[in-house]
Amino acid sequence: MASILRTTRSWVLVAVLSLLRLTSAQFCSFWSRDCIEPLAQTAVPFSFQPLFPDPITLFYGFDALSSGKGQGPMTKTAFWLGYQDRNINQYAIDTNRTTEIALRIGNLTGSPAGGNNGCDGLWSDHCTRDIKKTIQSTIFHLATTVDHYHNPLELALEHLMWNNPSLEPCPPQLFDVASIPVQNFARESLPQQNVTVMTPGSGYTPWQVWYIDDMTSHQQASQVALGIISRTPIYDNEPPHSPDDIQVELICVQAPQAPPSGSTSSDD
């Protein structure tokens, strides 16, 4: 009888420990930068050929607190990509390149629609072209004048945020934000035509996580997130011959309308 009780207790202990591990694995603290439990999330597929023959999906989501580290509200924001990481067009690799994605949030409202992955409906195709050309020209200038750099899109966006150029058909506050998180996710190399691709993300393995002060869930739900993707020759290679050698795509997304930030359960 005692042996049966010991065996039963052992199985109960194993079951409890397994349940605790499962609960822990499924819980994500608001303050953890390793994961996110989005209050609102969206996923938008887009084309990024020729390197990726199949569509790529941009995932963007946020959580919220009615009272963050100070007295005001705060949101926790994250993004990542989903794609067929083993289906890469190696024939598109003709030089050493790096591919990056950035996500800009703040002071931009409207409804994504139309061409260029929803961006033309926010402003116009003229503005979209100007944004892409400005980023291409900035990267080209840096690639042909800077001796050493690792992430050309990140460097170019830092330059644009510092100078905040005026693009007449576009919102004046386009580059007037505190930060634009950037993630390098593909690196091409010759002569083997190899591509090192980052593992697709998820809510438990987001690529970038950051916090926005004085932002409620309602406010962030009304914001449009601008995704910027670039594919650029890297510094230890022959520099691009013109801005057109730099591939830039834009994606405009908006998370679903969320309940007021005070209703979120993420208050740990």
mmCIF file of C-alpha atoms in Angstrom:
data_model
loop_
_atom_site.group_PDB
_atom_site.id
_atom_site.type_symbol
_atom_site.label_atom_id
_atom_site.label_comp_id
_atom_site.label_asym_id
_atom_site.label_seq_id
_atom_site.Cartn_x
_atom_site.Cartn_y
_atom_site.Cartn_z
ATOM 1 C CA MET A 1 0.000 0.000 0.000
ATOM 2 C CA ALA A 2 2.823 2.399 0.913
ATOM 3 C CA SER A 3 4.505 1.602 -2.400
ATOM 4 C CA ILE A 4 1.307 2.432 -4.291
ATOM 5 C CA LEU A 5 0.987 5.743 -2.434
ATOM 6 C CA ARG A 6 4.600 6.676 -3.211
ATOM 7 C CA THR A 7 4.054 5.833 -6.892
ATOM 8 C CA THR A 8 0.833 7.860 -6.986
ATOM 9 C CA ARG A 9 2.534 10.847 -5.348
ATOM 10 C CA SER A 10 5.378 10.632 -7.846
ATOM 11 C CA TRP A 11 2.981 10.698 -10.784
ATOM 12 C CA VAL A 12 1.066 13.615 -9.251
ATOM 13 C CA LEU A 13 4.330 15.532 -8.772
ATOM 14 C CA VAL A 14 5.348 14.866 -12.381
ATOM 15 C CA ALA A 15 1.930 16.022 -13.611
ATOM 16 C CA VAL A 16 2.088 19.222 -11.535
ATOM 17 C CA LEU A 17 5.615 20.039 -12.720
ATOM 18 C CA SER A 18 4.609 19.415 -16.336
ATOM 19 C CA LEU A 19 1.598 21.707 -15.930
ATOM 20 C CA LEU A 20 3.776 24.426 -14.395
ATOM 21 C CA ARG A 21 6.266 24.174 -17.262
ATOM 22 C CA LEU A 22 3.447 24.378 -19.814
ATOM 23 C CA THR A 23 1.900 27.393 -18.076
ATOM 24 C CA SER A 24 5.291 29.102 -17.859
ATOM 25 C CA ALA A 25 5.996 28.420 -21.530
ATOM 26 C CA GLN A 26 2.677 29.976 -22.551
ATOM 27 C CA PHE A 27 2.994 33.091 -20.383
ATOM 28 C CA CYS A 28 4.772 36.204 -21.598
ATOM 29 C CA SER A 29 5.380 39.139 -19.290
ATOM 30 C CA PHE A 30 4.728 42.606 -20.645
ATOM 31 C CA TRP A 31 8.277 43.517 -19.650
ATOM 32 C CA SER A 32 9.932 40.605 -21.438
ATOM 33 C CA ARG A 33 11.692 41.506 -24.683
ATOM 34 C CA ASP A 34 11.864 37.850 -25.718
ATOM 35 C CA CYS A 35 8.178 37.429 -26.535
ATOM 36 C CA ILE A 36 4.840 39.187 -26.903
ATOM 37 C CA GLU A 37 1.209 38.311 -26.265
ATOM 38 C CA PRO A 38 -0.392 40.815 -28.646
ATOM 39 C CA LEU A 39 -3.508 42.672 -27.678
ATOM 40 C CA ALA A 40 -3.827 43.320 -31.412
ATOM 41 C CA GLN A 41 -1.965 41.735 -34.302
ATOM 42 C CA THR A 42 -2.028 41.788 -38.080
ATOM 43 C CA ALA A 43 -0.312 39.779 -40.812
ATOM 44 C CA VAL A 44 0.138 41.119 -44.343
ATOM 45 C CA PRO A 45 1.694 39.134 -47.220
ATOM 46 C CA PHE A 46 3.791 40.936 -49.817
ATOM 47 C CA SER A 47 6.120 40.130 -52.690
ATOM 48 C CA PHE A 48 9.888 40.503 -52.456
ATOM 49 C CA GLN A 49 11.197 38.978 -55.641
ATOM 50 C CA PRO A 50 13.567 37.909 -57.053
ATOM 51 C CA LEU A 51 15.292 36.614 -53.895
ATOM 52 C CA PHE A 52 12.078 35.217 -52.370
ATOM 53 C CA PRO A 53 9.930 33.538 -55.065
ATOM 54 C CA ASP A 54 7.046 33.049 -52.600
ATOM 55 C CA PRO A 55 5.268 35.850 -50.719
ATOM 56 C CA ILE A 56 6.677 37.033 -47.395
ATOM 57 C CA THR A 57 4.330 37.853 -44.505
ATOM 58 C CA LEU A 58 4.907 40.797 -42.166
ATOM 59 C CA PHE A 59 3.549 40.213 -38.649
ATOM 60 C CA TYR A 60 3.019 43.273 -36.469
ATOM 61 C CA GLY A 61 1.382 43.390 -33.054
ATOM 62 C CA PHE A 62 1.292 45.261 -29.774
ATOM 63 C CA ASP A 63 0.347 44.875 -26.126
ATOM 64 C CA ALA A 64 -0.549 47.750 -23.794
ATOM 65 C CA LEU A 65 -0.588 48.953 -20.199
ATOM 66 C CA SER A 66 -2.730 51.782 -18.860
ATOM 67 C CA SER A 67 0.181 52.755 -16.590
ATOM 68 C CA GLY A 68 3.726 51.966 -17.667
ATOM 69 C CA LYS A 69 6.971 52.710 -15.844
ATOM 70 C CA GLY A 70 5.736 56.230 -15.160
ATOM 71 C CA GLN A 71 2.170 57.467 -14.755
ATOM 72 C CA GLY A 72 1.242 57.420 -18.428
ATOM 73 C CA PRO A 73 0.175 54.584 -20.720
ATOM 74 C CA MET A 74 2.655 52.455 -22.642
ATOM 75 C CA THR A 75 2.565 49.975 -25.493
ATOM 76 C CA LYS A 76 4.851 47.062 -26.235
ATOM 77 C CA THR A 77 5.399 46.582 -29.951
ATOM 78 C CA ALA A 78 6.911 43.739 -31.956
ATOM 79 C CA PHE A 79 7.354 42.562 -35.519
ATOM 80 C CA TRP A 80 8.728 39.584 -37.400
ATOM 81 C CA LEU A 81 8.521 37.948 -40.800
ATOM 82 C CA GLY A 82 7.172 34.610 -41.930
ATOM 83 C CA TYR A 83 8.412 32.969 -45.143
ATOM 84 C CA GLN A 84 9.594 29.776 -46.787
ATOM 85 C CA ASP A 85 13.189 30.092 -45.590
ATOM 86 C CA ARG A 86 14.329 27.134 -47.682
ATOM 87 C CA ASN A 87 12.838 28.399 -50.918
ATOM 88 C CA ILE A 88 15.365 30.989 -52.056
ATOM 89 C CA ASN A 89 16.117 31.904 -55.655
ATOM 90 C CA GLN A 90 19.875 31.342 -55.782
ATOM 91 C CA TYR A 91 19.968 32.500 -59.409
ATOM 92 C CA ALA A 92 19.181 36.022 -58.123
ATOM 93 C CA ILE A 93 22.499 36.139 -56.246
ATOM 94 C CA ASP A 94 25.039 37.978 -58.382
ATOM 95 C CA THR A 95 26.869 39.958 -55.679
ATOM 96 C CA ASN A 96 27.213 40.131 -51.884
ATOM 97 C CA ARG A 97 24.064 41.720 -50.460
ATOM 98 C CA THR A 98 22.264 42.228 -47.182
ATOM 99 C CA THR A 99 18.484 42.472 -46.738
ATOM 100 C CA GLU A 100 16.913 44.398 -43.858
ATOM 101 C CA ILE A 101 13.445 45.297 -42.648
ATOM 102 C CA ALA A 102 12.462 48.339 -40.570
ATOM 103 C CA LEU A 103 9.139 49.267 -38.982
ATOM 104 C CA ARG A 104 8.212 52.904 -38.375
ATOM 105 C CA ILE A 105 5.367 53.780 -35.976
ATOM 106 C CA GLY A 106 4.143 57.188 -34.822
ATOM 107 C CA ASN A 107 2.287 60.293 -36.067
ATOM 108 C CA LEU A 108 0.865 58.544 -39.100
ATOM 109 C CA THR A 109 -2.837 57.759 -39.376
ATOM 110 C CA GLY A 110 -5.150 56.678 -42.153
ATOM 111 C CA SER A 111 -6.290 53.466 -43.800
ATOM 112 C CA PRO A 112 -3.876 51.357 -45.865
ATOM 113 C CA ALA A 113 -5.245 50.711 -49.347
ATOM 114 C CA GLY A 114 -4.221 50.617 -52.973
ATOM 115 C CA GLY A 115 -0.898 49.859 -54.601
ATOM 116 C CA ASN A 116 2.563 49.472 -53.097
ATOM 117 C CA ASN A 117 1.241 47.164 -50.373
ATOM 118 C CA GLY A 118 -1.393 49.601 -49.133
ATOM 119 C CA CYS A 119 0.811 52.699 -48.994
ATOM 120 C CA ASP A 120 -0.604 54.559 -52.005
ATOM 121 C CA GLY A 121 -3.977 54.863 -50.267
ATOM 122 C CA LEU A 122 -2.374 56.775 -47.396
ATOM 123 C CA TRP A 123 -0.802 59.490 -49.503
ATOM 124 C CA SER A 124 -0.274 58.910 -53.255
ATOM 125 C CA ASP A 125 1.861 56.853 -55.590
ATOM 126 C CA HIS A 126 3.948 60.026 -56.057
ATOM 127 C CA CYS A 127 4.767 60.092 -52.340
ATOM 128 C CA THR A 128 5.530 56.364 -52.324
ATOM 129 C CA ARG A 129 7.971 56.796 -55.200
ATOM 130 C CA ASP A 130 9.632 59.750 -53.444
ATOM 131 C CA ILE A 131 10.078 57.790 -50.207
ATOM 132 C CA LYS A 132 11.634 54.857 -52.033
ATOM 133 C CA LYS A 133 13.909 57.107 -54.102
ATOM 134 C CA THR A 134 14.985 59.053 -51.002
ATOM 135 C CA ILE A 135 15.927 55.854 -49.176
ATOM 136 C CA GLN A 136 17.688 54.477 -52.261
ATOM 137 C CA SER A 137 19.651 57.700 -52.756
ATOM 138 C CA THR A 138 20.617 57.882 -49.074
ATOM 139 C CA ILE A 139 21.852 54.280 -49.024
ATOM 140 C CA PHE A 140 23.695 54.842 -52.310
ATOM 141 C CA HIS A 141 25.434 57.926 -50.924
ATOM 142 C CA LEU A 142 26.468 56.093 -47.760
ATOM 143 C CA ALA A 143 27.586 53.001 -49.684
ATOM 144 C CA THR A 144 29.826 55.070 -51.935
ATOM 145 C CA THR A 145 31.280 57.418 -49.294
ATOM 146 C CA VAL A 146 31.428 55.534 -45.968
ATOM 147 C CA ASP A 147 34.474 53.304 -45.509
ATOM 148 C CA HIS A 148 32.810 50.662 -43.356
ATOM 149 C CA TYR A 149 29.201 49.844 -42.505
ATOM 150 C CA HIS A 150 27.177 46.769 -41.595
ATOM 151 C CA ASN A 151 23.482 47.604 -41.917
ATOM 152 C CA PRO A 152 22.940 50.137 -44.709
ATOM 153 C CA LEU A 153 19.183 50.576 -44.189
ATOM 154 C CA GLU A 154 19.628 51.188 -40.470
ATOM 155 C CA LEU A 155 22.392 53.701 -41.152
ATOM 156 C CA ALA A 156 20.330 55.454 -43.837
ATOM 157 C CA LEU A 157 17.266 55.759 -41.587
ATOM 158 C CA GLU A 158 19.384 57.210 -38.776
ATOM 159 C CA HIS A 159 20.642 59.789 -41.277
ATOM 160 C CA LEU A 160 17.100 60.590 -42.450
ATOM 161 C CA MET A 161 15.755 60.904 -38.894
ATOM 162 C CA TRP A 162 18.596 63.288 -38.082
ATOM 163 C CA ASN A 163 18.068 65.478 -41.148
ATOM 164 C CA ASN A 164 14.294 64.957 -41.539
ATOM 165 C CA PRO A 165 14.114 65.877 -45.248
ATOM 166 C CA SER A 166 10.930 67.447 -46.571
ATOM 167 C CA LEU A 167 9.178 65.379 -49.235
ATOM 168 C CA GLU A 168 6.512 67.681 -50.652
ATOM 169 C CA PRO A 169 3.782 65.118 -51.448
ATOM 170 C CA CYS A 170 4.348 63.208 -48.178
ATOM 171 C CA PRO A 171 3.463 63.800 -44.512
ATOM 172 C CA PRO A 172 5.986 66.284 -43.048
ATOM 173 C CA GLN A 173 6.527 64.128 -39.952
ATOM 174 C CA LEU A 174 7.515 61.031 -41.941
ATOM 175 C CA PHE A 175 11.020 60.709 -40.474
ATOM 176 C CA ASP A 176 10.260 62.687 -37.305
ATOM 177 C CA VAL A 177 10.176 59.750 -34.875
ATOM 178 C CA ALA A 178 12.392 58.748 -31.946
ATOM 179 C CA SER A 179 13.467 55.422 -33.427
ATOM 180 C CA ILE A 180 12.843 53.026 -36.295
ATOM 181 C CA PRO A 181 13.831 49.468 -35.304
ATOM 182 C CA VAL A 182 15.685 47.560 -38.044
ATOM 183 C CA GLN A 183 16.437 43.856 -38.461
ATOM 184 C CA ASN A 184 18.907 42.252 -40.870
ATOM 185 C CA PHE A 185 17.399 38.946 -42.023
ATOM 186 C CA ALA A 186 19.174 37.733 -45.190
ATOM 187 C CA ARG A 187 22.786 37.851 -46.327
ATOM 188 C CA GLU A 188 23.890 36.749 -49.788
ATOM 189 C CA SER A 189 27.461 35.792 -50.632
ATOM 190 C CA LEU A 190 29.515 34.799 -53.648
ATOM 191 C CA PRO A 191 31.063 32.767 -55.178
ATOM 192 C CA GLN A 192 28.995 29.897 -53.729
ATOM 193 C CA GLN A 193 25.697 31.806 -54.135
ATOM 194 C CA ASN A 194 24.879 31.123 -50.489
ATOM 195 C CA VAL A 195 22.142 32.854 -48.510
ATOM 196 C CA THR A 196 22.049 32.978 -44.720
ATOM 197 C CA VAL A 197 18.430 33.598 -43.752
ATOM 198 C CA MET A 198 17.097 34.384 -40.297
ATOM 199 C CA THR A 199 14.652 31.853 -38.861
ATOM 200 C CA PRO A 200 11.043 33.047 -39.328
ATOM 201 C CA GLY A 201 9.659 34.640 -36.172
ATOM 202 C CA SER A 202 6.577 34.213 -33.991
ATOM 203 C CA GLY A 203 4.998 35.735 -30.906
ATOM 204 C CA TYR A 204 7.427 33.705 -28.797
ATOM 205 C CA THR A 205 10.411 34.570 -30.989
ATOM 206 C CA PRO A 206 9.756 38.097 -32.320
ATOM 207 C CA TRP A 207 12.557 39.785 -34.215
ATOM 208 C CA GLN A 208 12.254 43.215 -32.619
ATOM 209 C CA VAL A 209 10.468 44.299 -29.426
ATOM 210 C CA TRP A 210 10.325 47.865 -28.125
ATOM 211 C CA TYR A 211 8.212 50.119 -25.915
ATOM 212 C CA ILE A 212 6.409 53.352 -26.740
ATOM 213 C CA ASP A 213 5.677 55.769 -23.888
ATOM 214 C CA ASP A 214 2.441 57.766 -23.604
ATOM 215 C CA MET A 215 0.681 55.596 -26.194
ATOM 216 C CA THR A 216 -2.658 53.893 -25.479
ATOM 217 C CA SER A 217 -3.865 50.792 -27.280
ATOM 218 C CA HIS A 218 -6.579 52.882 -28.960
ATOM 219 C CA GLN A 219 -4.002 55.371 -30.223
ATOM 220 C CA GLN A 220 -1.683 52.692 -31.551
ATOM 221 C CA ALA A 221 -4.559 50.887 -33.249
ATOM 222 C CA SER A 222 -5.236 54.084 -35.200
ATOM 223 C CA GLN A 223 -1.578 54.370 -36.235
ATOM 224 C CA VAL A 224 -0.288 53.029 -39.530
ATOM 225 C CA ALA A 225 2.952 51.062 -39.319
ATOM 226 C CA LEU A 226 5.278 51.635 -42.267
ATOM 227 C CA GLY A 227 7.447 48.648 -43.136
ATOM 228 C CA ILE A 228 10.596 49.353 -45.171
ATOM 229 C CA ILE A 229 12.593 46.542 -46.780
ATOM 230 C CA SER A 230 15.893 46.998 -48.578
ATOM 231 C CA ARG A 231 18.291 44.677 -50.415
ATOM 232 C CA THR A 232 21.680 46.325 -50.748
ATOM 233 C CA PRO A 233 25.243 45.450 -51.813
ATOM 234 C CA ILE A 234 27.366 45.282 -48.657
ATOM 235 C CA TYR A 235 30.459 47.303 -47.807
ATOM 236 C CA ASP A 236 33.108 44.636 -48.568
ATOM 237 C CA ASN A 237 31.880 44.356 -52.130
ATOM 238 C CA GLU A 238 31.876 46.535 -55.223
ATOM 239 C CA PRO A 239 29.591 49.473 -54.355
ATOM 240 C CA PRO A 240 26.301 49.909 -56.210
ATOM 241 C CA HIS A 241 26.593 51.642 -59.577
ATOM 242 C CA SER A 242 23.424 53.691 -59.052
ATOM 243 C CA PRO A 243 20.524 54.039 -56.587
ATOM 244 C CA ASP A 244 18.543 51.664 -58.819
ATOM 245 C CA ASP A 245 20.877 48.839 -57.733
ATOM 246 C CA ILE A 246 19.254 49.088 -54.293
ATOM 247 C CA GLN A 247 15.897 47.337 -53.963
ATOM 248 C CA VAL A 248 13.426 49.069 -51.641
ATOM 249 C CA GLU A 249 9.819 48.075 -50.940
ATOM 250 C CA LEU A 250 7.220 49.644 -48.631
ATOM 251 C CA ILE A 251 4.400 47.950 -46.715
ATOM 252 C CA CYS A 252 1.704 49.863 -44.830
ATOM 253 C CA VAL A 253 -0.210 47.937 -42.155
ATOM 254 C CA GLN A 254 -2.616 48.650 -39.332
ATOM 255 C CA ALA A 255 -3.437 46.426 -36.361
ATOM 256 C CA PRO A 256 -7.119 45.776 -35.543
ATOM 257 C CA GLN A 257 -8.879 48.241 -33.288
ATOM 258 C CA ALA A 258 -8.091 47.270 -29.694
ATOM 259 C CA PRO A 259 -10.071 47.807 -26.479
ATOM 260 C CA PRO A 260 -9.016 50.668 -24.183
ATOM 261 C CA SER A 261 -5.585 50.136 -22.670
ATOM 262 C CA GLY A 262 -6.987 49.953 -19.158
ATOM 263 C CA SER A 263 -8.755 46.702 -20.023
ATOM 264 C CA THR A 264 -5.604 44.741 -20.845
ATOM 265 C CA SER A 265 -4.593 41.975 -18.463
ATOM 266 C CA SER A 266 -0.885 42.646 -18.996
ATOM 267 C CA ASP A 267 -0.294 44.485 -15.761
ATOM 268 C CA ASP A 268 2.597 42.476 -14.359
#
